[in-house]
Short mmCIF file of C-alpha atoms in Angstrom, two decimals:
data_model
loop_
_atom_site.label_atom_id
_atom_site.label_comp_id
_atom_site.label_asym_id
_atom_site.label_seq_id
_atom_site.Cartn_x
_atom_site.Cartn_y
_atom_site.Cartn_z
CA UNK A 1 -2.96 2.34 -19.05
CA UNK A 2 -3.61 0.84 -15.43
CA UNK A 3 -5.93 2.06 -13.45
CA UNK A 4 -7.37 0.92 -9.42
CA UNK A 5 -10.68 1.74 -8.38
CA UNK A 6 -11.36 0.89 -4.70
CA UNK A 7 -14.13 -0.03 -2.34
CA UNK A 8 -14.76 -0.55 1.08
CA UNK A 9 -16.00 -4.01 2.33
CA UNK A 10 -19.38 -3.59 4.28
CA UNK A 11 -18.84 -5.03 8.03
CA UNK A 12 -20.03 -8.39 8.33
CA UNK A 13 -18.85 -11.62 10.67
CA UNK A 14 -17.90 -12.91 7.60
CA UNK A 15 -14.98 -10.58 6.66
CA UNK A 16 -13.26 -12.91 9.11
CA UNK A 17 -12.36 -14.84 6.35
CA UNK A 18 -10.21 -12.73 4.62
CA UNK A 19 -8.44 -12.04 7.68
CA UNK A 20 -7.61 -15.22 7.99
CA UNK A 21 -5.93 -15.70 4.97
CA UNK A 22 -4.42 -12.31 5.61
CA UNK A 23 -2.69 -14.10 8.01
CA UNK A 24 -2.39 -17.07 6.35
CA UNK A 25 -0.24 -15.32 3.57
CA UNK A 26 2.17 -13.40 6.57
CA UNK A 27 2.50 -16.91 7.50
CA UNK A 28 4.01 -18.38 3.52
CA UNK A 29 5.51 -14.99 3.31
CA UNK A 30 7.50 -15.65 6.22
CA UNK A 31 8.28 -19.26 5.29
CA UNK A 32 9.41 -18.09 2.37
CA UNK A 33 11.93 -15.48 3.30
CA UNK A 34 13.39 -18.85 5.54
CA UNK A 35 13.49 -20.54 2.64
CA UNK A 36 15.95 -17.62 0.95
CA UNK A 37 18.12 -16.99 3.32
CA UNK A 38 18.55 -20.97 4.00
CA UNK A 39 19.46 -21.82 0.34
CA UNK A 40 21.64 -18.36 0.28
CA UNK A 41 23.40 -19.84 3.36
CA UNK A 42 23.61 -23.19 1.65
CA UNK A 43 24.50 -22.36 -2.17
CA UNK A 44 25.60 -18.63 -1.77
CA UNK A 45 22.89 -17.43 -4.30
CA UNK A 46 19.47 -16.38 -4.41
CA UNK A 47 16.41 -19.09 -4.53
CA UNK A 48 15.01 -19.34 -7.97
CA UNK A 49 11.34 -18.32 -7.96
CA UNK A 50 10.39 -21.26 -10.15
CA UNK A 51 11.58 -23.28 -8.11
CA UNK A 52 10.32 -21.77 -4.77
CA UNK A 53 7.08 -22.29 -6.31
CA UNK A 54 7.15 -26.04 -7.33
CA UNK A 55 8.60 -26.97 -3.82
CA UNK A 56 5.46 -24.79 -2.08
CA UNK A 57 3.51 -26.76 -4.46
CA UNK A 58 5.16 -29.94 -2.70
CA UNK A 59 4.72 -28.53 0.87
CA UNK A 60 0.44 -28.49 0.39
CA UNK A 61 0.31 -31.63 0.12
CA UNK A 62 1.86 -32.61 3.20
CA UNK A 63 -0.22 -32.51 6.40
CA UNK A 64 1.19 -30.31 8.60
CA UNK A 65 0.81 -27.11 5.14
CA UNK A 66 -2.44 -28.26 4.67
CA UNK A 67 -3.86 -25.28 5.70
CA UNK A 68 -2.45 -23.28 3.37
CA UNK A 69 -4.51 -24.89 0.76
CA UNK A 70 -7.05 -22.37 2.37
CA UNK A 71 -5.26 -19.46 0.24
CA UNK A 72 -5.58 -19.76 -3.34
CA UNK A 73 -3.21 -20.70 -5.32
CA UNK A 74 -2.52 -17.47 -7.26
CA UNK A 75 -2.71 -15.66 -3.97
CA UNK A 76 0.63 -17.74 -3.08
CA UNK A 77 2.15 -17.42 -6.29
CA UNK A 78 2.36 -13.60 -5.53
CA UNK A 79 3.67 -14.07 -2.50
CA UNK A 80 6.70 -15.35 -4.04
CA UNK A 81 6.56 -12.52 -6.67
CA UNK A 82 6.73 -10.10 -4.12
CA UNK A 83 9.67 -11.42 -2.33
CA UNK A 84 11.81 -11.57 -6.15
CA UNK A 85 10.81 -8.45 -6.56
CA UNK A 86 11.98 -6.94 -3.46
CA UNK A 87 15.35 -9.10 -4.12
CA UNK A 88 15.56 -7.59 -7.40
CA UNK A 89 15.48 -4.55 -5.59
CA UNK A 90 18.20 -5.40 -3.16
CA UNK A 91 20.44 -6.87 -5.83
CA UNK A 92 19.85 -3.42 -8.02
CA UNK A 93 20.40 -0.78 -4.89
CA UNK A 94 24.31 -2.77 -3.78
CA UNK A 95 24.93 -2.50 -7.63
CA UNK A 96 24.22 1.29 -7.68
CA UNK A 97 25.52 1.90 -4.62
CA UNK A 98 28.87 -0.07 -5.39
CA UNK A 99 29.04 2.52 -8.53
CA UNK A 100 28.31 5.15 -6.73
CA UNK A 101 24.80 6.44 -8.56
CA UNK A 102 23.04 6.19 -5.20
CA UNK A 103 24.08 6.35 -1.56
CA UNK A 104 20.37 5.06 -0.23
CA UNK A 105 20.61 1.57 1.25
CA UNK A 106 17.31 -0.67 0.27
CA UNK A 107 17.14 -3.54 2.68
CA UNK A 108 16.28 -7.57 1.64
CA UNK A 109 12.94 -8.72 2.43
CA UNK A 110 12.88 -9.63 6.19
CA UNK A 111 9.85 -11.58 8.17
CA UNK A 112 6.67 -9.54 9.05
CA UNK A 113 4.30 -9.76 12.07
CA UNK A 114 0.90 -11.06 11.26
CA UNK A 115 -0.27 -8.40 12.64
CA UNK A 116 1.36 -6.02 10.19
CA UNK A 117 0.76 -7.82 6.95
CA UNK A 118 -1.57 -6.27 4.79
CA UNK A 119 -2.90 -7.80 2.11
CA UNK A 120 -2.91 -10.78 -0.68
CA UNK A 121 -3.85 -10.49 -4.38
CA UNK A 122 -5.65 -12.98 -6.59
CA UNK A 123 -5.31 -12.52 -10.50
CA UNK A 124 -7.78 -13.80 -13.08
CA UNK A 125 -9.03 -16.67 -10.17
CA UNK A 126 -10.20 -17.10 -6.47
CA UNK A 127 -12.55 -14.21 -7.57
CA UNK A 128 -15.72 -13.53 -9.24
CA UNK A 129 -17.79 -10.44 -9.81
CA UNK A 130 -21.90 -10.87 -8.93
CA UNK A 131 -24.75 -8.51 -9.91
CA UNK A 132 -24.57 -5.05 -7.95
CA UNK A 133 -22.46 -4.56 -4.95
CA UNK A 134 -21.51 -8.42 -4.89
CA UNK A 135 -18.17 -10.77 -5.65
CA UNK A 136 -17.49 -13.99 -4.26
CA UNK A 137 -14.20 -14.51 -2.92
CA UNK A 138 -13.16 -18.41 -2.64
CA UNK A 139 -16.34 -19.93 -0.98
CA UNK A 140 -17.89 -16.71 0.04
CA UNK A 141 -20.26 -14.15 -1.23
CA UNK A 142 -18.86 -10.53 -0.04
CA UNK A 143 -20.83 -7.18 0.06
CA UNK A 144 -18.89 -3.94 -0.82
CA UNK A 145 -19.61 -0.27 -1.44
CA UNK A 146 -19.65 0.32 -5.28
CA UNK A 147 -19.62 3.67 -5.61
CA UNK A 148 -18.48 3.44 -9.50
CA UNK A 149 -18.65 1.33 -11.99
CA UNK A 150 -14.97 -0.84 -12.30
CA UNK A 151 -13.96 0.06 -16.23
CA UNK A 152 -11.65 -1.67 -18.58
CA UNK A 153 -10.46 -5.46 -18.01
CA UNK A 154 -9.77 -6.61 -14.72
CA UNK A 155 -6.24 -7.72 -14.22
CA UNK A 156 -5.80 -8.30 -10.15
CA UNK A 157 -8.14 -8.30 -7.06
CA UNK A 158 -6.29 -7.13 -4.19
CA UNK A 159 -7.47 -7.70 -0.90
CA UNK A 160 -6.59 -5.23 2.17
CA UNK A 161 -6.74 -4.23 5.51
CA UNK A 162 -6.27 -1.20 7.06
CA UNK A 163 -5.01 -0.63 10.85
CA UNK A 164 -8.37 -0.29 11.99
CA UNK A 165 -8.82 -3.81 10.73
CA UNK A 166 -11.36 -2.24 7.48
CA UNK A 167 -11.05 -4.27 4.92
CA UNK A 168 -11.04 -2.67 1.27
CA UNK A 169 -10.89 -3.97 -2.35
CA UNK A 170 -8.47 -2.76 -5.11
CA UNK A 171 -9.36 -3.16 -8.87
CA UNK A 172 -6.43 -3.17 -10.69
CA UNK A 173 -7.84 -2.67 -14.59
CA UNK A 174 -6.29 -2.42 -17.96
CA UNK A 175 -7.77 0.65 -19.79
CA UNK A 176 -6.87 1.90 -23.30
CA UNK A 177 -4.19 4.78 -23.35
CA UNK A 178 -6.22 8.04 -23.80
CA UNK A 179 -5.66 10.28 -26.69
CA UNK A 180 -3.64 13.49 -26.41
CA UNK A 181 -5.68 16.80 -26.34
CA UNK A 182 -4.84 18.40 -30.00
CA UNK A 183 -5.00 22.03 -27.29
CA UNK A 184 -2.40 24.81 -27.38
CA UNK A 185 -1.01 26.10 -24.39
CA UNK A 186 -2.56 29.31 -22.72
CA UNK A 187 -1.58 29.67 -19.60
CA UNK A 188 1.48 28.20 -17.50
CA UNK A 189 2.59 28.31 -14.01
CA UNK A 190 5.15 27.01 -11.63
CA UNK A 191 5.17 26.49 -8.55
CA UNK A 192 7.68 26.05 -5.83
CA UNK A 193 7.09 24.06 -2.12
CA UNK A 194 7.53 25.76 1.16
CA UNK A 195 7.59 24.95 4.81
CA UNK A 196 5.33 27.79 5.83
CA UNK A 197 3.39 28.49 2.66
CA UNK A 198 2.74 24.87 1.02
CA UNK A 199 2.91 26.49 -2.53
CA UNK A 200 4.15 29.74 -4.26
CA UNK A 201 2.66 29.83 -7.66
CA UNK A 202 4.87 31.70 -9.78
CA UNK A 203 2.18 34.37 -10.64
CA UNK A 204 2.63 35.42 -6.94
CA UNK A 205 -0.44 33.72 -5.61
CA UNK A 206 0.35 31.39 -2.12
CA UNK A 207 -1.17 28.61 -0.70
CA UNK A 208 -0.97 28.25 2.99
CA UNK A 209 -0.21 25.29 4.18
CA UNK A 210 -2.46 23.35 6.41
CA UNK A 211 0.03 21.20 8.52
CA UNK A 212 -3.22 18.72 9.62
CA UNK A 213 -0.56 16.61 11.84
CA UNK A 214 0.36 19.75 14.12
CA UNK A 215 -3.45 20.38 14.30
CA UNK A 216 -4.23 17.33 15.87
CA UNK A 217 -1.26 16.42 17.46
CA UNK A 218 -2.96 16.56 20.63
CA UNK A 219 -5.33 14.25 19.35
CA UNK A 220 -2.39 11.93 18.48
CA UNK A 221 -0.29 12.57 21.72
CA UNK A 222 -3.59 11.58 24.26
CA UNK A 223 -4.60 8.39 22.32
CA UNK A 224 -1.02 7.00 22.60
CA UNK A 225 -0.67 8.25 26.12
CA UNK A 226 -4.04 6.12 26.51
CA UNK A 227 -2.41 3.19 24.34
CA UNK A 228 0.91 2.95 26.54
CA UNK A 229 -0.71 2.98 29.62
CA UNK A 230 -3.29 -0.16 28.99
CA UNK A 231 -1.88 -3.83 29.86
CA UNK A 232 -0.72 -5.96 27.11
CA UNK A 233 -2.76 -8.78 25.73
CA UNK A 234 -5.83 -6.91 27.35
CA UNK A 235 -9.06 -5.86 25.10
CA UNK A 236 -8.58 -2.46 26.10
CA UNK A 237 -5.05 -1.98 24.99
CA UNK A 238 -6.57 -3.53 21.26
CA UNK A 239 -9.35 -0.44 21.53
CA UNK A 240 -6.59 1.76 22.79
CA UNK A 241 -4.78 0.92 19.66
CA UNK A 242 -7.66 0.93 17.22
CA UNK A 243 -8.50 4.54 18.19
CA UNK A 244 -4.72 5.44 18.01
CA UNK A 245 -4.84 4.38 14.27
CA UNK A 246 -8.18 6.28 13.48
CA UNK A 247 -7.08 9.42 14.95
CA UNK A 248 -4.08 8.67 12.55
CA UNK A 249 -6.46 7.52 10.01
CA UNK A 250 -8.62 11.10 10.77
CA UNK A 251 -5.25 12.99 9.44
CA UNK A 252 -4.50 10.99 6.59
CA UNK A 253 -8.05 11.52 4.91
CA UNK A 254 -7.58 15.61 5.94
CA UNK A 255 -4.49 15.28 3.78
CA UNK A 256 -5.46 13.52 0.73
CA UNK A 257 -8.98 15.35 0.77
CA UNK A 258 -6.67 18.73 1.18
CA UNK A 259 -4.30 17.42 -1.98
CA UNK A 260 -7.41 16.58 -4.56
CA UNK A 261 -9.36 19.61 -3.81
CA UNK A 262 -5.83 21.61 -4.58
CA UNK A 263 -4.91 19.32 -7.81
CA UNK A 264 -8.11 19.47 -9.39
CA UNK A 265 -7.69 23.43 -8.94
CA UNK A 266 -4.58 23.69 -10.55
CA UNK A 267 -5.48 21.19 -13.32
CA UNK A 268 -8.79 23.24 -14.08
CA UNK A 269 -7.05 26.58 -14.40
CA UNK A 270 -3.76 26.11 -16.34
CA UNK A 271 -2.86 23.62 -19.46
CA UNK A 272 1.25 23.09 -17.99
CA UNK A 273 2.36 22.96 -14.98
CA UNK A 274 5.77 23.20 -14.10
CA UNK A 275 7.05 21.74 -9.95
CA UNK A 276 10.75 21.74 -8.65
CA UNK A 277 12.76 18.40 -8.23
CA UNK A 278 11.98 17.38 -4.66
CA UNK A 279 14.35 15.14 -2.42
CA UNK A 280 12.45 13.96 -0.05
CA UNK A 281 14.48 11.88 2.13
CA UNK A 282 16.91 14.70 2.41
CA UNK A 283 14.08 17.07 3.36
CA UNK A 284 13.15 14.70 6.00
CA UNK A 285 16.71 14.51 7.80
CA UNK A 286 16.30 18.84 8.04
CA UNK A 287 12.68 18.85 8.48
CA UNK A 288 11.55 16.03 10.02
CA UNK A 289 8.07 15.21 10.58
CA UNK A 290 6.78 18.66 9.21
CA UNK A 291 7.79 17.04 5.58
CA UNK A 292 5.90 14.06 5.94
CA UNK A 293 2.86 16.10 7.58
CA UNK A 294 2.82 18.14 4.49
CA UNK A 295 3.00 15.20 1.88
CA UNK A 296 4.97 16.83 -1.00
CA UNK A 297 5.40 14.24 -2.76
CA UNK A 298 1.67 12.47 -2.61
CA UNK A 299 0.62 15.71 -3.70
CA UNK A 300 2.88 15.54 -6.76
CA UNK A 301 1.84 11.89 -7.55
CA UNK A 302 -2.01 13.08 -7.72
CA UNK A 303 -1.33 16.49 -9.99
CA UNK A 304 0.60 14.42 -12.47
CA UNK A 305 -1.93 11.95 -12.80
#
């Protein structure tokens, strides 16, 4: 069984670091994807990852990708992982969608902003664990928030940045797969989603439904209006946009906070529980925003588990 803790890095000048190879791995990400679609265009297939790796390999060592000897090595390694898999992807959706077993259309990887890249991951090197709240990272020693202990093996270290430029760790550990309670079932229920009541249990109790983006739409609505109106490339329009995403950030953390509480309610007080087939996307084209702002199927992902 896998399990991710996370952690939030403390704020320090050093953190600049790891935003630097942030954006060093938007920058071999988007070499990459080049690399694709130029062998695609050249061959009419898809680049092998082997070999995608073994010519980045190649490219370090000459002077002008000497930089990107700054990123370790596993760290690039992913990169290319992440692009197969997202091919894989691609290739998979046309092949369903040729048969006719699904009309959604996944798109091929395409190049990302630095700016909008996210994260890199390290697996069993680049990264070591020190006593207490400490891991070195490459060169540097880091400070994080350890609220738990990290259980089970280690298998990946991913490193990640939010909009508001926090950056936060994510444990990704190998635990063993728990035993089955030997329990018999006392007490069922099901439940069924709603746009004005955000659950009907079936033994008639409902569960209004917050709708935290409507709340603070205002919120949202004057910090954007503020974002617009600042000049690009000016240090206000970066503040403007930093306190766009934490008034964004604000209504996330409602929502999630909103979803456990609920969960671990249900969880507590019956041994099955039984939740309606939920198409999302669909949903979304009728509903709009009100589905996302009620998170149906986050909240689904956090009762099962």
């Amino acid at each position: 069984m896998r399990k991710t803790f996370q952690f939030k890095l403390y704020q320090s000048k050093k953190n600049q670091v790891l935003h630097d190879q942030i954006d060093l791995s938007a920058e071999i990400y988007n070499h990459c994807v080049a690399l694709h679609k130029r062998y695609y265009k050249m061959f009419g297939k898809s680049l092998n990852t082997y070999q995608l790796q073994k010519y980045l390999t190649k490219l370090k060592k000459q002077e002008k990708y000497q930089h990107w000897n700054l990123l370790g090595s596993q760290a690039i390694q992913d990169i290319t992982d992440r692009i197969d898999r997202a091919y894989q992807a691609f290739y998979t959706n046309v092949k369903d969608r040729k048969t006719g077993k699904i009309k959604r259309f996944v798109a091929p990887p395409s190049f990302k902003k630095r700016g909008k890249y996210k994260s890199f991951t390290l697996k069993q090197a680049g990264y070591r664990l020190l006593e207490g709240n400490r891991i070195k990272i490459g060169k540097q020693v880091f400070k994080f928030s350890k609220s738990r202990a990290i259980l089970g093996l280690i298998k990946t270290l991913t490193v990640k940045r939010d909009p508001l430029g926090e950056i936060y760790l994510y444990f990704s550990s190998e635990l063993p797969d728990p035993k089955a309670p030997n329990t018999q079932v006392k007490n069922s229920v099901g439940m069924d989603f709603g746009l004005k009541t955000f659950l009907t249990l079936s033994n008639g109790e409902k569960i209004e439904s917050p709708q935290f983006f409507k709340k603070g739409l205002n919120a949202i609505r004057k910090a954007n209006k503020n974002f617009s109106s600042k000049k690009k490339g000016s240090n206000h329009r970066k503040q403007a946009k930093i306190n766009l995403a934490r008034a964004h950030k604000k209504i996330g953390n409602q929502r999630k906070d909103f979803h456990f509480k609920l969960a671990k309610k249900l969880t507590d007080s019956f041994d099955v529980i039984i939740h309606e087939d939920l198409h999302i996307k669909a949903m979304q084209q009728l509903w709009g925003r009100k589905i996302s702002d009620l998170g149906f199927s986050d909240f689904v992902k956090i009762i099962s588990y």
